[in-house]
Amino acid sequence: PYPSIIDNEHKIVIKKDYKGQTIDVTENYDISWQLGKLEVVKRKISLKADDETKIYDGLPLHHDSFTVVTGKLPDGHSVVEISYNGSQTDVGESKGNIVEGSVVIHFNSQDVTQYYDITLIDGRLKVEPRPITVIAGSAQKRLDRKPLTCPHEFIVGGMGLVAGQHL
């Protein structure tokens, strides 16, 4: 037999092939329905705030990107909104993260965020020391019992000092 649904009324037609023809044999069956259960399960994904590193420049370092580390966004789905917490200005390291509830995912310009189970993972913000070289001025004179002074100030080489900062 070859069952097939032929309309939206849950009508089943059972057919058999007989001498090159298809014959309806549905009346030979006492059909009862037991409906199945369809369940849409949320897609699990994990988003990690990307680690960020820079050399000290006097300005705060923030997260500006993320990576999907577990799961996958299906074709056509994209993160259209996301916000981050945390900053690091001075030399050192701290955690930064994606703000809970800030992630918005769209498909065909429609918000589909509610179909995702999203786990958020912290990232790292790291500011490294700015390399500079301080060169002191030089002077010389013959011994005369008067103090030796140097009219030259310090010279800063390497990446130099950040604007507004001085020795």
Tab-separated table of C-alpha atoms in Angstrom:
chain	number	residue	atom	x	y	z
A	1	PRO	CA	0.000	0.000	0.000
A	2	TYR	CA	1.024	3.616	-0.635
A	3	PRO	CA	-0.565	6.005	1.882
A	4	SER	CA	-0.761	9.683	1.032
A	5	ILE	CA	-2.436	12.757	2.511
A	6	ILE	CA	-4.582	14.366	-0.150
A	7	ASP	CA	-6.053	17.412	1.581
A	8	ASN	CA	-5.990	19.495	4.781
A	9	GLU	CA	-8.765	17.421	6.400
A	10	HIS	CA	-6.392	14.598	7.399
A	11	LYS	CA	-7.936	12.330	4.797
A	12	ILE	CA	-5.809	9.324	3.934
A	13	VAL	CA	-6.063	7.447	0.688
A	14	ILE	CA	-4.487	4.017	0.539
A	15	LYS	CA	-3.672	2.811	-2.918
A	16	LYS	CA	-2.339	-0.313	-4.537
A	17	ASP	CA	-1.063	-1.061	-7.974
A	18	TYR	CA	-3.134	-3.601	-9.851
A	19	LYS	CA	-2.459	-4.546	-13.473
A	20	GLY	CA	-0.770	-1.221	-14.241
A	21	GLN	CA	-3.438	0.871	-12.527
A	22	THR	CA	-3.584	2.497	-9.087
A	23	ILE	CA	-6.688	1.475	-7.148
A	24	ASP	CA	-8.107	3.166	-4.009
A	25	VAL	CA	-8.381	0.532	-1.260
A	26	THR	CA	-8.978	2.952	1.642
A	27	GLU	CA	-12.351	1.380	2.510
A	28	ASN	CA	-10.567	-1.836	3.489
A	29	TYR	CA	-9.091	-0.068	6.548
A	30	ASP	CA	-10.506	1.242	9.831
A	31	ILE	CA	-8.291	4.294	10.275
A	32	SER	CA	-7.830	6.117	13.590
A	33	TRP	CA	-5.663	9.188	14.151
A	34	GLN	CA	-2.987	9.615	16.744
A	35	LEU	CA	-1.493	13.059	16.300
A	36	GLY	CA	2.222	13.569	16.856
A	37	LYS	CA	3.838	16.380	18.781
A	38	LEU	CA	5.922	19.036	17.073
A	39	GLU	CA	8.204	21.094	19.254
A	40	VAL	CA	10.491	23.928	18.218
A	41	VAL	CA	13.567	23.830	20.438
A	42	LYS	CA	15.638	26.947	20.955
A	43	ARG	CA	18.979	26.926	19.131
A	44	LYS	CA	21.874	27.008	21.619
A	45	ILE	CA	24.729	29.375	20.869
A	46	SER	CA	27.562	30.857	22.921
A	47	LEU	CA	28.928	34.322	22.174
A	48	LYS	CA	32.306	35.425	23.546
A	49	ALA	CA	33.425	39.035	23.752
A	50	ASP	CA	36.692	39.017	21.785
A	51	ASP	CA	39.897	39.585	23.715
A	52	GLU	CA	41.310	43.043	23.024
A	53	THR	CA	44.893	44.238	23.547
A	54	LYS	CA	46.591	47.560	22.883
A	55	ILE	CA	49.584	49.615	23.958
A	56	TYR	CA	48.845	52.357	26.506
A	57	ASP	CA	47.627	55.543	24.804
A	58	GLY	CA	45.677	57.196	27.618
A	59	LEU	CA	42.304	56.248	26.098
A	60	PRO	CA	39.978	53.484	27.323
A	61	LEU	CA	40.015	50.119	25.575
A	62	HIS	CA	36.562	48.596	24.934
A	63	HIS	CA	35.247	45.454	23.286
A	64	ASP	CA	34.013	45.943	19.741
A	65	SER	CA	33.588	42.400	18.444
A	66	PHE	CA	32.492	38.899	19.410
A	67	THR	CA	32.879	35.311	18.239
A	68	VAL	CA	30.302	32.520	18.127
A	69	VAL	CA	32.160	29.777	20.021
A	70	THR	CA	29.414	27.161	20.389
A	71	GLY	CA	26.600	26.517	17.941
A	72	LYS	CA	26.065	28.379	14.705
A	73	LEU	CA	23.845	31.073	13.268
A	74	PRO	CA	21.969	29.592	10.291
A	75	ASP	CA	22.372	31.199	6.869
A	76	GLY	CA	20.530	34.508	6.772
A	77	HIS	CA	20.558	34.991	10.564
A	78	SER	CA	22.743	37.766	11.943
A	79	VAL	CA	23.414	39.658	15.152
A	80	VAL	CA	22.164	43.195	14.492
A	81	GLU	CA	22.555	44.626	18.006
A	82	ILE	CA	24.995	43.904	20.803
A	83	SER	CA	26.371	45.927	23.728
A	84	TYR	CA	29.468	45.444	25.855
A	85	ASN	CA	30.453	46.264	29.449
A	86	GLY	CA	33.933	47.032	30.694
A	87	SER	CA	36.930	49.156	29.819
A	88	GLN	CA	40.640	49.283	30.601
A	89	THR	CA	42.594	52.551	30.365
A	90	ASP	CA	45.796	52.062	32.359
A	91	VAL	CA	48.304	49.235	32.018
A	92	GLY	CA	46.728	46.036	33.275
A	93	GLU	CA	44.047	43.531	32.494
A	94	SER	CA	40.336	43.217	33.236
A	95	LYS	CA	37.284	41.301	32.158
A	96	GLY	CA	34.761	42.718	29.768
A	97	ASN	CA	31.509	41.156	28.713
A	98	ILE	CA	28.476	41.260	26.496
A	99	VAL	CA	25.532	42.920	28.271
A	100	GLU	CA	22.842	40.388	29.207
A	101	GLY	CA	19.756	40.920	27.033
A	102	SER	CA	21.536	43.194	24.545
A	103	VAL	CA	21.881	40.622	21.750
A	104	VAL	CA	19.314	40.929	18.946
A	105	ILE	CA	19.284	38.398	16.081
A	106	HIS	CA	17.413	39.001	12.822
A	107	PHE	CA	16.333	36.850	9.897
A	108	ASN	CA	14.859	38.658	6.894
A	109	SER	CA	14.663	41.860	8.986
A	110	GLN	CA	12.568	40.110	11.656
A	111	ASP	CA	13.651	39.674	15.257
A	112	VAL	CA	14.169	35.938	15.917
A	113	THR	CA	16.138	36.312	19.168
A	114	GLN	CA	13.453	34.450	21.146
A	115	TYR	CA	14.337	31.267	19.215
A	116	TYR	CA	17.856	31.221	20.683
A	117	ASP	CA	19.253	30.074	24.020
A	118	ILE	CA	22.258	32.409	24.249
A	119	THR	CA	25.183	31.887	26.617
A	120	LEU	CA	27.524	34.866	27.069
A	121	ILE	CA	31.246	34.428	27.757
A	122	ASP	CA	33.524	37.143	29.150
A	123	GLY	CA	36.453	38.479	27.170
A	124	ARG	CA	39.698	40.078	28.280
A	125	LEU	CA	40.806	43.699	27.956
A	126	LYS	CA	44.550	44.201	28.228
A	127	VAL	CA	46.587	47.411	28.069
A	128	GLU	CA	50.339	46.904	27.711
A	129	PRO	CA	53.064	49.382	28.737
A	130	ARG	CA	54.051	52.030	26.198
A	131	PRO	CA	57.726	51.635	25.318
A	132	ILE	CA	59.706	54.857	25.694
A	133	THR	CA	63.364	55.711	26.066
A	134	VAL	CA	64.370	58.600	28.312
A	135	ILE	CA	67.705	60.139	27.372
A	136	ALA	CA	69.176	62.527	29.915
A	137	GLY	CA	71.190	65.495	28.702
A	138	SER	CA	74.977	65.453	29.050
A	139	ALA	CA	77.470	68.071	30.161
A	140	GLN	CA	81.117	68.212	31.218
A	141	LYS	CA	83.574	70.721	32.611
A	142	ARG	CA	86.885	70.921	34.353
A	143	LEU	CA	86.981	70.657	38.088
A	144	ASP	CA	86.511	74.141	39.496
A	145	ARG	CA	84.524	73.593	42.684
A	146	LYS	CA	81.344	74.997	41.085
A	147	PRO	CA	78.302	72.734	40.516
A	148	LEU	CA	78.090	70.982	37.176
A	149	THR	CA	74.735	71.693	35.537
A	150	CYS	CA	73.234	70.498	32.305
A	151	PRO	CA	71.270	72.983	30.243
A	152	HIS	CA	69.688	70.166	28.212
A	153	GLU	CA	66.396	68.613	29.297
A	154	PHE	CA	65.385	65.017	28.930
A	155	ILE	CA	64.653	63.633	25.478
A	156	VAL	CA	61.937	60.992	25.171
A	157	GLY	CA	62.336	58.460	22.383
A	158	GLY	CA	60.519	55.291	21.364
A	159	MET	CA	56.772	55.799	21.039
A	160	GLY	CA	57.005	59.001	23.082
A	161	LEU	CA	54.720	60.203	25.809
A	162	VAL	CA	50.953	60.371	25.401
A	163	ALA	CA	49.667	63.867	24.590
A	164	GLY	CA	49.185	65.933	27.743
A	165	GLN	CA	51.638	63.842	29.807
A	166	HIS	CA	55.188	64.918	30.687
A	167	LEU	CA	58.229	63.896	32.701
